[in-house]
XYZ file of C-alpha atoms in Angstrom:
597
model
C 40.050 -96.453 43.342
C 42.876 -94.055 45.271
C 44.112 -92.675 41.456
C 43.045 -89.742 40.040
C 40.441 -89.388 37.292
C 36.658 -89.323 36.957
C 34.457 -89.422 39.792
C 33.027 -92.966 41.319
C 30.408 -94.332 40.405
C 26.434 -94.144 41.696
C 26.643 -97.804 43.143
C 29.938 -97.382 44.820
C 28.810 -93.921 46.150
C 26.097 -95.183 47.677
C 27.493 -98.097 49.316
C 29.898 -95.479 51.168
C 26.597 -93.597 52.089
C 24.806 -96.611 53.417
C 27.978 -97.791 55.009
C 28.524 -94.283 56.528
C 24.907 -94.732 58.086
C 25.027 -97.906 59.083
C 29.024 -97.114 60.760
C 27.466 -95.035 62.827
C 24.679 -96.520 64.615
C 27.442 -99.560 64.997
C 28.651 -97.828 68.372
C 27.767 -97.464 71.940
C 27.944 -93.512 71.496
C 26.960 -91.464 68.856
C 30.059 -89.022 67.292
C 29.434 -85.748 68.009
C 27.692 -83.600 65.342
C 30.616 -81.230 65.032
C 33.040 -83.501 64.736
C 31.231 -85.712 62.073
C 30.375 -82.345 59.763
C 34.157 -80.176 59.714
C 35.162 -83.972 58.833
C 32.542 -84.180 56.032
C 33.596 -80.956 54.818
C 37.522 -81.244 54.765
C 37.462 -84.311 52.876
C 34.284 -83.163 50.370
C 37.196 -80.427 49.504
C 40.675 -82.382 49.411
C 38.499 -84.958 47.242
C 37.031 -82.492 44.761
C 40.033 -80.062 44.574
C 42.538 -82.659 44.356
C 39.956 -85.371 42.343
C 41.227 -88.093 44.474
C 38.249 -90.657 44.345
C 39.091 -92.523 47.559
C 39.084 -89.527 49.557
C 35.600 -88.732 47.606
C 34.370 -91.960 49.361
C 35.240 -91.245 52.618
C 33.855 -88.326 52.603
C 30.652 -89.291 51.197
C 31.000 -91.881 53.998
C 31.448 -89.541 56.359
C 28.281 -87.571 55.045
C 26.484 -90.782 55.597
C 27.384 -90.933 59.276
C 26.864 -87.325 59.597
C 22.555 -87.937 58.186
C 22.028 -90.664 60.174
C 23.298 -89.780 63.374
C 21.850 -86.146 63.305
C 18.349 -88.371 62.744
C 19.381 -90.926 65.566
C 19.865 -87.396 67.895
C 16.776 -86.218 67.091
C 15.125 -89.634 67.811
C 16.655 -89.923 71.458
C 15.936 -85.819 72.374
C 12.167 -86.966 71.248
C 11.536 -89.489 73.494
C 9.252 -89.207 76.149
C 10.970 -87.751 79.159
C 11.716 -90.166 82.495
C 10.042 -87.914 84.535
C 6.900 -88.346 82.990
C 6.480 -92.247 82.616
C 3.255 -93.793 84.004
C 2.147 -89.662 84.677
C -1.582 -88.763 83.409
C -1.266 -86.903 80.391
C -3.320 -84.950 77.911
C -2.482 -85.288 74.380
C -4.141 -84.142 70.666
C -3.347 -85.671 67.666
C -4.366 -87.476 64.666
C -4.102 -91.665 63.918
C -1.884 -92.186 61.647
C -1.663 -95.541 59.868
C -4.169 -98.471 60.189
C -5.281 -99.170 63.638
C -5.124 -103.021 64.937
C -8.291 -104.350 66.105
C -7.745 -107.225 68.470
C -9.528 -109.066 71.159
C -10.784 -106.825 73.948
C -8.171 -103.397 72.640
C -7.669 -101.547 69.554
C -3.773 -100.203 69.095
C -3.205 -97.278 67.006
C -0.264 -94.721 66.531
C -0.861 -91.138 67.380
C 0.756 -88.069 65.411
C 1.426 -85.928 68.302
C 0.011 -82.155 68.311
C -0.223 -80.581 71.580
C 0.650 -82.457 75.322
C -0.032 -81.272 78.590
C 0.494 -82.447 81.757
C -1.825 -82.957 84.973
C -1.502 -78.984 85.736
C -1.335 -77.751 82.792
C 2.253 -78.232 81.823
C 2.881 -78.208 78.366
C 5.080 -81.746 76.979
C 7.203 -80.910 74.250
C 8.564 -83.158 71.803
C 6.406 -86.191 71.639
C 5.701 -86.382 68.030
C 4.370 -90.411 67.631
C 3.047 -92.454 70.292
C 1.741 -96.248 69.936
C -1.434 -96.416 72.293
C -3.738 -99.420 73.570
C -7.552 -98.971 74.042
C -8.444 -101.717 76.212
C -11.747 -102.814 76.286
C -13.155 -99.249 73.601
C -16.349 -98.176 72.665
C -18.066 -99.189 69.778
C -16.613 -95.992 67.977
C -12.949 -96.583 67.845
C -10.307 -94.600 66.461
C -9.601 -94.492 62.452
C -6.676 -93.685 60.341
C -6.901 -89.405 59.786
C -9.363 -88.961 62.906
C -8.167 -85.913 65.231
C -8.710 -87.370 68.876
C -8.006 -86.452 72.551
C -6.702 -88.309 75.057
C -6.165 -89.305 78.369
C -3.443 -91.709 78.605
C -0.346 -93.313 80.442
C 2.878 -93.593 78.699
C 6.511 -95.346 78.836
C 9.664 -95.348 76.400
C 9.564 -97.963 74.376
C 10.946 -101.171 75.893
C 11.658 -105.139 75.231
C 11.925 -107.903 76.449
C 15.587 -109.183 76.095
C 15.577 -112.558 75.277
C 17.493 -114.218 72.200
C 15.738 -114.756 69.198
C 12.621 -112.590 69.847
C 11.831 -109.473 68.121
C 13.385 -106.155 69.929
C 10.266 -103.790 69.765
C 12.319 -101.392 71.326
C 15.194 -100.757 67.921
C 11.987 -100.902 65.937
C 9.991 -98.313 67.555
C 13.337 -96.114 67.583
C 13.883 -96.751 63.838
C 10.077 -95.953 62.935
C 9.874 -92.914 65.071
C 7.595 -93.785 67.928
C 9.088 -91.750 70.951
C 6.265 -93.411 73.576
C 3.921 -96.408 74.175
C 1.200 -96.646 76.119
C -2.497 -97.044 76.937
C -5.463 -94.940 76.866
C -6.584 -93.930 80.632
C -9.807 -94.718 81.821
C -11.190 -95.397 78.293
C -11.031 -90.782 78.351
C -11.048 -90.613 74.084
C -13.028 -87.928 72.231
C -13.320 -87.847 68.236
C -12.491 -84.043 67.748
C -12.219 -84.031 63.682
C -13.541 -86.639 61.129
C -10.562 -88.222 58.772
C -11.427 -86.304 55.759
C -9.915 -87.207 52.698
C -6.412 -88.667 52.020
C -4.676 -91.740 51.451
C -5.270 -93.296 55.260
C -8.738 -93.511 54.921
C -8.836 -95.073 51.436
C -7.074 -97.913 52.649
C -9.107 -98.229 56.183
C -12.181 -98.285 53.576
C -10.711 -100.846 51.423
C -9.692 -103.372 54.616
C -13.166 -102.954 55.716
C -14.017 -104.483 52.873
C -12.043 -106.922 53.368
C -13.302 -107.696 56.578
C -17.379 -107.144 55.291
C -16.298 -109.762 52.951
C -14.979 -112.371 54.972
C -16.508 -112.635 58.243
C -15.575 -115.280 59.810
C -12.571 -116.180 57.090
C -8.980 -117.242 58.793
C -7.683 -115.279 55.497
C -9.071 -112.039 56.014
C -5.568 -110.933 57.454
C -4.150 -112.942 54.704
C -5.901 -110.729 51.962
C -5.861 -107.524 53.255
C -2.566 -107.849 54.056
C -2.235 -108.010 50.292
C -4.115 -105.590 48.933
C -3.397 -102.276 51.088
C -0.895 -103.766 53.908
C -2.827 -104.525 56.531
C -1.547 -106.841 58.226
C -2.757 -106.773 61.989
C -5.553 -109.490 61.648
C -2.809 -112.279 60.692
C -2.584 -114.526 63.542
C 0.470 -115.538 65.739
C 0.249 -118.888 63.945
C 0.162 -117.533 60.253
C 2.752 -115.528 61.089
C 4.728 -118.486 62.689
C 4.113 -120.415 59.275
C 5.460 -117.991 56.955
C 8.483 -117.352 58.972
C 9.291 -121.203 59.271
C 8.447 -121.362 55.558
C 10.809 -118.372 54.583
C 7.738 -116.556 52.707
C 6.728 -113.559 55.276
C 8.086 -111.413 52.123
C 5.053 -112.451 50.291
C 3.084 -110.347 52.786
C 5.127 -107.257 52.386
C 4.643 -105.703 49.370
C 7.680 -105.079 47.647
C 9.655 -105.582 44.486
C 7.800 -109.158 43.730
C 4.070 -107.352 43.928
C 4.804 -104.352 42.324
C 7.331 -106.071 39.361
C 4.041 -108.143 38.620
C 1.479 -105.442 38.750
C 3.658 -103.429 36.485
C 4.077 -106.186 34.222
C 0.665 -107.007 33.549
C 0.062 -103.902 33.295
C 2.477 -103.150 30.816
C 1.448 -106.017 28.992
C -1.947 -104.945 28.986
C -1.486 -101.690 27.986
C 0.654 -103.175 24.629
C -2.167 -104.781 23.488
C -4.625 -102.365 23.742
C -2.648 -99.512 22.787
C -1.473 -101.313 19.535
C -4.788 -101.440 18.233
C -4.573 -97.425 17.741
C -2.075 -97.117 14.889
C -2.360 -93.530 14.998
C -0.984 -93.282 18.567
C 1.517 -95.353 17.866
C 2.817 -93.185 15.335
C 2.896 -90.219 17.642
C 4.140 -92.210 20.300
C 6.499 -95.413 20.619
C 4.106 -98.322 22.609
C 6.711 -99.264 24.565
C 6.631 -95.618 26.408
C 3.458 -95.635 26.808
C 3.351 -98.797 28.188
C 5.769 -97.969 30.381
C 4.507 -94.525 31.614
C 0.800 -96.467 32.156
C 2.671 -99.534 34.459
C 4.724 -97.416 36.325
C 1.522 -95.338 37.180
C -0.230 -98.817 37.984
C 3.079 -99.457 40.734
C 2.784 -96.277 41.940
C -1.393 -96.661 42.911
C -0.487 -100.302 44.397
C 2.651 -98.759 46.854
C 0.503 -96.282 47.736
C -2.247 -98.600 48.688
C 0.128 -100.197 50.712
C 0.728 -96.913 52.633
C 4.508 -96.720 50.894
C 6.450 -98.850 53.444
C 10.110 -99.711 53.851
C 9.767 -102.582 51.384
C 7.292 -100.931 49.132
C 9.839 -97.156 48.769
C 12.649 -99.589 47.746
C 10.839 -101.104 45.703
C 9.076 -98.423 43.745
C 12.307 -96.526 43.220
C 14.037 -99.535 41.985
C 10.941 -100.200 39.354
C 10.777 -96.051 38.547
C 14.267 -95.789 37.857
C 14.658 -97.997 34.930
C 10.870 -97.149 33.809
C 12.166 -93.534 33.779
C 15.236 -94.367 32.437
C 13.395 -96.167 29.193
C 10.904 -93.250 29.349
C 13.803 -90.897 28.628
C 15.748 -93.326 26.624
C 18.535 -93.417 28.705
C 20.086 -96.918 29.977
C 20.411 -97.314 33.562
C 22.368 -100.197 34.912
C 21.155 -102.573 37.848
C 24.049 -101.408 40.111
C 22.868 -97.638 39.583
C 19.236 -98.120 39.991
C 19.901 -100.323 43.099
C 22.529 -97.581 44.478
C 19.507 -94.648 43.731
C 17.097 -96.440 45.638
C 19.478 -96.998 49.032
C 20.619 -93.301 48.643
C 16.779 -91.725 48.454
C 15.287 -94.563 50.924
C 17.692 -93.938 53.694
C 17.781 -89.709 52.860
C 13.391 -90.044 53.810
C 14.083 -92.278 56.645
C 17.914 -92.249 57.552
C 17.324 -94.973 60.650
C 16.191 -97.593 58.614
C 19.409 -99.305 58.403
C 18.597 -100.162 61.966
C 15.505 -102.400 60.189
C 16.273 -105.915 59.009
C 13.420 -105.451 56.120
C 16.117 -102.804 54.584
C 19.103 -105.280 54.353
C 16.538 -108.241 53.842
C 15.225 -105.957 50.461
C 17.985 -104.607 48.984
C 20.084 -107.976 50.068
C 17.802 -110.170 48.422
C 18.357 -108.025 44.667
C 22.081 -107.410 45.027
C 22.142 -111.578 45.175
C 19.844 -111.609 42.015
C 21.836 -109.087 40.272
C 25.389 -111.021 41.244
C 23.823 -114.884 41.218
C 22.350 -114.387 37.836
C 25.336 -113.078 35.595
C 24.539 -114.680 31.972
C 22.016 -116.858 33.331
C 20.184 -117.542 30.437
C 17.613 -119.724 31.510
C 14.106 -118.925 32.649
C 11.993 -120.268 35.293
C 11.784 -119.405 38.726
C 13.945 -122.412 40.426
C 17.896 -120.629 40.003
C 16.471 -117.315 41.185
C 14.962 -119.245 44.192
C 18.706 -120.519 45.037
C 20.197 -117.202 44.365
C 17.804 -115.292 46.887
C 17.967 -117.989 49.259
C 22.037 -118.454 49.187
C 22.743 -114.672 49.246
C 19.695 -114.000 52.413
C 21.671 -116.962 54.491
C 24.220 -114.060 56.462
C 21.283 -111.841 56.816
C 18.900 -114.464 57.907
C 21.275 -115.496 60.916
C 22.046 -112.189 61.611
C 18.774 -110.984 62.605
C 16.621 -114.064 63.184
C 18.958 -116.486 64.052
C 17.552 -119.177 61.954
C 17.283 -120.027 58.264
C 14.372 -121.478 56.987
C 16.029 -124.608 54.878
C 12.679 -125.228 52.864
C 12.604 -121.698 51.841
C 13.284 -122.048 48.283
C 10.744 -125.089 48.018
C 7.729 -123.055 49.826
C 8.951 -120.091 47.538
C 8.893 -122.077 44.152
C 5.178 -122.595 44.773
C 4.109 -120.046 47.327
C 5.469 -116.904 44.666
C 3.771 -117.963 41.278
C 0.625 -118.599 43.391
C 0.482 -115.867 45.239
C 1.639 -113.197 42.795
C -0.234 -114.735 39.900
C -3.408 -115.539 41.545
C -4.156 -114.086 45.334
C -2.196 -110.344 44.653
C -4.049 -110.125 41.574
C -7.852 -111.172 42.939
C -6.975 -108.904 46.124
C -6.100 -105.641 44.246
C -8.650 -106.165 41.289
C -11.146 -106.154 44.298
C -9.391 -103.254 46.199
C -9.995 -100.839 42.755
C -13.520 -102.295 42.688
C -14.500 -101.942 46.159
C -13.014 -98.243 45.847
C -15.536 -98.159 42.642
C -18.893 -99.620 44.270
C -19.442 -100.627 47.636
C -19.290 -104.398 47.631
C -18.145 -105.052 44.198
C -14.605 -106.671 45.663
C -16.798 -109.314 47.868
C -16.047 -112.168 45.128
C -12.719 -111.087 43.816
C -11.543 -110.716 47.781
C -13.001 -114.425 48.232
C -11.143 -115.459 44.983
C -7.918 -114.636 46.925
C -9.076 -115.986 50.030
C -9.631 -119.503 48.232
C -6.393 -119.496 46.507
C -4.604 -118.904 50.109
C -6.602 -121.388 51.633
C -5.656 -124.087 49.314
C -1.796 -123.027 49.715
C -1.672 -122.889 53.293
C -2.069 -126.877 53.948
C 1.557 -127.272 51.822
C 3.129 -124.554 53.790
C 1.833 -126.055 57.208
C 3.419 -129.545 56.338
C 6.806 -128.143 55.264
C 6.388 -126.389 58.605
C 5.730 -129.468 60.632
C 9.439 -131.105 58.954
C 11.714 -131.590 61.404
C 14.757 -130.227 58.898
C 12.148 -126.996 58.334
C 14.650 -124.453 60.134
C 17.750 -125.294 61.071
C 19.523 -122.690 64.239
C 22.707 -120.084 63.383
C 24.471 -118.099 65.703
C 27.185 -117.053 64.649
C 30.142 -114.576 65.554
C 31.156 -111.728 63.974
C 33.906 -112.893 62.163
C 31.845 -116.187 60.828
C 29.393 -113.856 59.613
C 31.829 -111.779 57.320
C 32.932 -115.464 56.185
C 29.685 -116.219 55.009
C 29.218 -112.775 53.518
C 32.293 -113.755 51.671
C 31.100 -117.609 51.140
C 28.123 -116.277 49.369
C 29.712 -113.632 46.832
C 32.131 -116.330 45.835
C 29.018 -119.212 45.505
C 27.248 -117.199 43.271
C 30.160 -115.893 41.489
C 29.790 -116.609 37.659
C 30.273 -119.562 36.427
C 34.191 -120.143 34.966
C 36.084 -118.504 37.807
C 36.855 -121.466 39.986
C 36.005 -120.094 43.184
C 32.797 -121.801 44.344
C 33.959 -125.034 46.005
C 36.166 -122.088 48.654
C 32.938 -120.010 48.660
C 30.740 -123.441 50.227
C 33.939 -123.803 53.017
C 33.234 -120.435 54.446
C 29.440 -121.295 54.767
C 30.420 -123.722 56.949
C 31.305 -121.897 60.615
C 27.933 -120.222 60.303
C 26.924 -123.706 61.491
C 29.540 -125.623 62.902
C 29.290 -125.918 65.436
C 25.400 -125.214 65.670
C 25.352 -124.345 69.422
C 27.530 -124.452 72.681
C 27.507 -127.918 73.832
C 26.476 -129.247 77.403
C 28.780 -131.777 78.946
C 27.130 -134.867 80.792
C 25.826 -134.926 84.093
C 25.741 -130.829 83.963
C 23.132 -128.934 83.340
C 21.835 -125.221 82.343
C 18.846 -123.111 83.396
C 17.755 -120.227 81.448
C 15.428 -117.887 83.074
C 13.686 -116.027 79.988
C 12.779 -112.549 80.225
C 8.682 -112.272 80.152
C 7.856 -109.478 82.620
C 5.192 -111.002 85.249
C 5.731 -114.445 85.184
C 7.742 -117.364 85.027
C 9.332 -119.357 81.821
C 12.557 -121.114 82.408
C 14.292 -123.911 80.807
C 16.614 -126.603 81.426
C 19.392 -128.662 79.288
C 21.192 -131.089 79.950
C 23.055 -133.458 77.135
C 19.968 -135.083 75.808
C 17.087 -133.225 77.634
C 15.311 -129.902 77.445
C 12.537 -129.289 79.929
C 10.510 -126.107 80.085
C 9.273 -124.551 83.281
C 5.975 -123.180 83.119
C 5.281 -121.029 79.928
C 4.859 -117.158 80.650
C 2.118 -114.655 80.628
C -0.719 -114.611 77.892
C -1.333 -110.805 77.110
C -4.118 -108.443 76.190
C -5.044 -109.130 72.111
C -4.311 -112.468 72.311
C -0.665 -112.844 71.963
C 1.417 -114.603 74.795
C 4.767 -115.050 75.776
C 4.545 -118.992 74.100
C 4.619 -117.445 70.820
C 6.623 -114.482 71.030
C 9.428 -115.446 73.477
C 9.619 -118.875 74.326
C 9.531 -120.758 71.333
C 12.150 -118.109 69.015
C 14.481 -119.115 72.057
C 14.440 -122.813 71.735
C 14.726 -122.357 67.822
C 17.323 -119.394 68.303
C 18.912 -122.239 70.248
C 18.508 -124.782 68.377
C 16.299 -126.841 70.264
C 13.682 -128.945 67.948
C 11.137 -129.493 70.527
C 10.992 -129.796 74.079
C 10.997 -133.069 76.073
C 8.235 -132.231 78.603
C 6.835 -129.063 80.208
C 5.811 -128.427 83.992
C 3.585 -126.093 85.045
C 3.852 -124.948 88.920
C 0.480 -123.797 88.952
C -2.612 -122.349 86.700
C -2.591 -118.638 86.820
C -2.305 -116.655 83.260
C 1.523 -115.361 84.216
C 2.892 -119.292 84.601
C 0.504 -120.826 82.025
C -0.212 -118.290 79.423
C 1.734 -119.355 76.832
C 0.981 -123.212 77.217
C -1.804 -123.235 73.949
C 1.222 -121.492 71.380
C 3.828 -124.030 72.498
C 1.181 -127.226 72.034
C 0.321 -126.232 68.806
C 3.931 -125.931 67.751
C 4.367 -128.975 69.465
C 1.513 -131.261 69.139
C 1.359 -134.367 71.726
C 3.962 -132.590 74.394
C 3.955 -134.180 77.860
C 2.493 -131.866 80.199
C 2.821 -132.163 83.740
């Protein structure tokens, strides 16, 4: 790497890039701007005048950093000023993405035109805000409206507790600057949605939703046919995390590889009936061109997400690459989609679903070196092995079943429910109603897979707790690349031993006759817990929130798995009200049959 010669290559290049980016949201600070670009530029020059390839890599390294923190600036100047939080504002915008219709509110993100303040003060840089309407009219907001607003707004904040989701990283990474509610229900529809891509998808989880009244699946299937995921309950979600298959509701390289595929398989067939084409033509282009288009339609349906950009670049790159009969290796195409994901959206290397993506096909691409042999059980273990660092990381827990639920959940699901759902999105989008039976099709096939991921679930070996250091996740990271090495070098019985301290041992023990009290973080309320050697009581449960989510589901029961707790002894409640008890019903249907006192 440090001789002289030809220049790197694409994968190693943008490694450094992603590196650079992810080096330098790693820090407390942010480098200065300057500093980052003459540092950039001194070694872009040494490296190309003197063709030294590591210096070549640092400084594309360094232009990495440089990308991502001039984004990450621009992200904290945005946000919404201190001076202004839980003021009465004014603001004009349009909804982007697909608004969340819960119990009793609708939330929605807001694309930021004009502010004001109470006297007339114009708010500058507010550019997306995530807004409540509690308790709306019967006319609520929809994707490409143009609405104004009365409304109350706060940074983005969360709840610190370990093991639940930080909204406040992902709101940063995503570019929402501001959350809050709309004031005294003061919304007026200025501008209809018009045409676009927003309000195709609204229309098709309408649909959905026409289709399936009263269904517990409608979530389910519009979630995959255009994304829309907000009417998946706390409990489906719960399942598919504990089951290691929440990727099968975020469209990505599985859904659109099969779409494609079919599609190119279809087009084959029919285009090999037209000699005279094929003369003009090779099929395999054509086939090519027509599946490609076919991935493109579906990631756009899906309103071209994280997952779904990685995804679609890593499909269009060989497709393009046959298409211009050129061969593209998996390292390349894998390096080309990092490189253009993170230059669109630079902070998402603060999102788990980027390392989660691209982790899961750099382990396919290593684990499956001369694997001959077809099926989907090895590339089950591969993905499962390589996600195990990743998986502690940023959940700390790793679903143990995940390759079982997987073997059956992923033929199922993309053979079957993906197909039925999109078939009946491109109807719907052709006659109104015409996707009612294919959308109950997919319904039926995901209600007859949900009882086998509900009892893997309920197994008391389902998830098993990891958090680790620092240093035993670069072990693992290690463990891993050796485990899956190929096969005749030797080094997969070492590879297992540095698996080991991302478990051992599990969690900080507690010596007898001490205890430990853990007051969780839930706003309003009250959830605490207690441990002692062989005991773990719970103390009242937290708040239950607007839209029917409570503090149960979202923080007390990722702390006792984050911790390694299986279940609870007993809870005690101190008294009834909402802030103390709220989160009682998600913790007994985790925990069926818990004493309650």
């Amino acid at each position: 790497m440090s001789g002289r010669g030809r220049y790197p290559g694409l994968a190693i290049l943008a490694l450094a890039w992603v590196g650079g980016g992810t080096l330098a949201l790693a820090g407390s600070t942010l480098i200065p701007l300057w500093i980052l670009a003459v540092a950039t530029g001194v070694a872009l020059l040494a490296g190309l005048r003197l063709r030294l390839r590591l210096v070549l890599v640092v400084a594309v390294v360094l232009a990495g950093g440089l990308w991502t923190t001039q984004a990450a600036r621009r992200g904290l100047d945005a946000r919404l000023p201190r001076a202004l939080e839980g003021q009465t504002l004014t603001v004009i915008g349009r909804v982007v993405g697909l608004p969340r219709n819960q119990p009793r509110r609708v939330r929605f993100t807001l694309a930021v035109g004009t502010a004001w303040g109470a006297h007339g003060a114009g708010v500058d840089g507010l550019r997306r805000i995530a807004l409540s309407w509690y308790r709306p009219p019967a006319t609520t907001p929809r994707v490409g409206e143009r609405w104004r607003f009365q409304v109350r707004l706060q940074r983005p904040r969360s709840l610190s507790n370990p093991g639940s989701f930080d909204y406040a990283g992902w709101a940063f990474a995503h570019g929402i600057n501001a959350t809050g509610y709309v004031y005294h229900n003061h919304g007026i529809r200025l501008a209809p949605a018009g045409a676009g891509l927003g309000p195709v998808r609204a229309r098709i989880a309408r649909a959905v939703n026409r289709a399936l009244p009263a269904s517990p699946w409608a979530g389910l299937v519009a979630g995959l046919a255009v994304g829309a995921r907000g009417g998946m309950t706390p409990a489906q979600w719960q399942t598919l995390r504990a089951t290691g298959t929440s990727h099968l509701l975020a469209i990505s390289g599985l859904h659109l590889g099969l779409v494609a595929m079919l599609v190119f398989l279809l087009t084959s067939l029919v285009v090999r009936r037209f000699p005279a084409l094929t003369r003009r033509v090779p099929t395999r282009l054509v086939a090519a061109g027509v599946g490609l288009l076919a991935a493109l339609v579906y990631a756009a349906l899906a309103g071209f997400s994280l997952p779904t950009q990685r995804a679609l670049i890593m499909l269009a790159a060989p497709l393009l690459a046959l298409l211009s009969r050129r061969r593209l290796g998996v390292g390349a195409a894998l390096g080309l989609a990092a490189v253009v994901v993170t230059l669109i959206t630079p902070l998402a290397v603060l999102s788990a679903s980027f390392w989660l993506s691209f982790g899961a096909v750099c382990a396919l691409a290593w684990g499956l070196v001369g694997y001959r042999g077809r099926g989907w059980l090895r590339p089950q273990w591969v993905v499962f092995l390589g996600l195990i660092p990743l998986l502690a990381l940023f959940f700390g827990r790793i679903p143990l079943l995940g390759p079982v639920a997987n073997l059956v959940a992923i033929p199922v699901v993309g053979w079957l429910a993906v197909p039925a759902a999109l078939t009946g999105a491109l109807a719907e989008l052709l006659h109104a109603g015409w996707g009612t039976p294919l959308f109950h099709a997919s319904a039926f096939v995901l209600a007859h897979l949900w009882p086998l991921l509900e009892w893997l679930q309920a197994r008391s070996f389902a998830t098993v707790a990891a958090s680790p250091p620092l240093w035993a996740l670069a072990a693992a990271v290690l463990g891993v690349v050796l485990l899956l090495a190929p096969r005749g070098l030797g080094v997969r019985l070492a590879g297992l031993g540095l698996l080991v301290p991302l478990f051992w041992p599990p969690m900080p023990t507690i010596a007898p006759g001490t205890y430990r009290v853990t007051v969780l973080d839930v706003g309003q309320g009250l959830a605490a817990v207690v441990r002692t050697a062989h005991h773990v009581l719970l103390i009242d449960t937290g708040p239950r929130w607007w839209g029917g989510n409570d503090a149960g589901h979202s923080i007390v029961i990722p702390y006792l798995q984050a911790r390694g707790v299986r279940a609870p002894n007993e809870v005690v409640l101190s008294h009834a009200d909402s802030d103390h008890s709220g989160g009682l019903a998600s913790i007994e249907r985790q925990w069926p049959g818990l004493a309650v006192l």
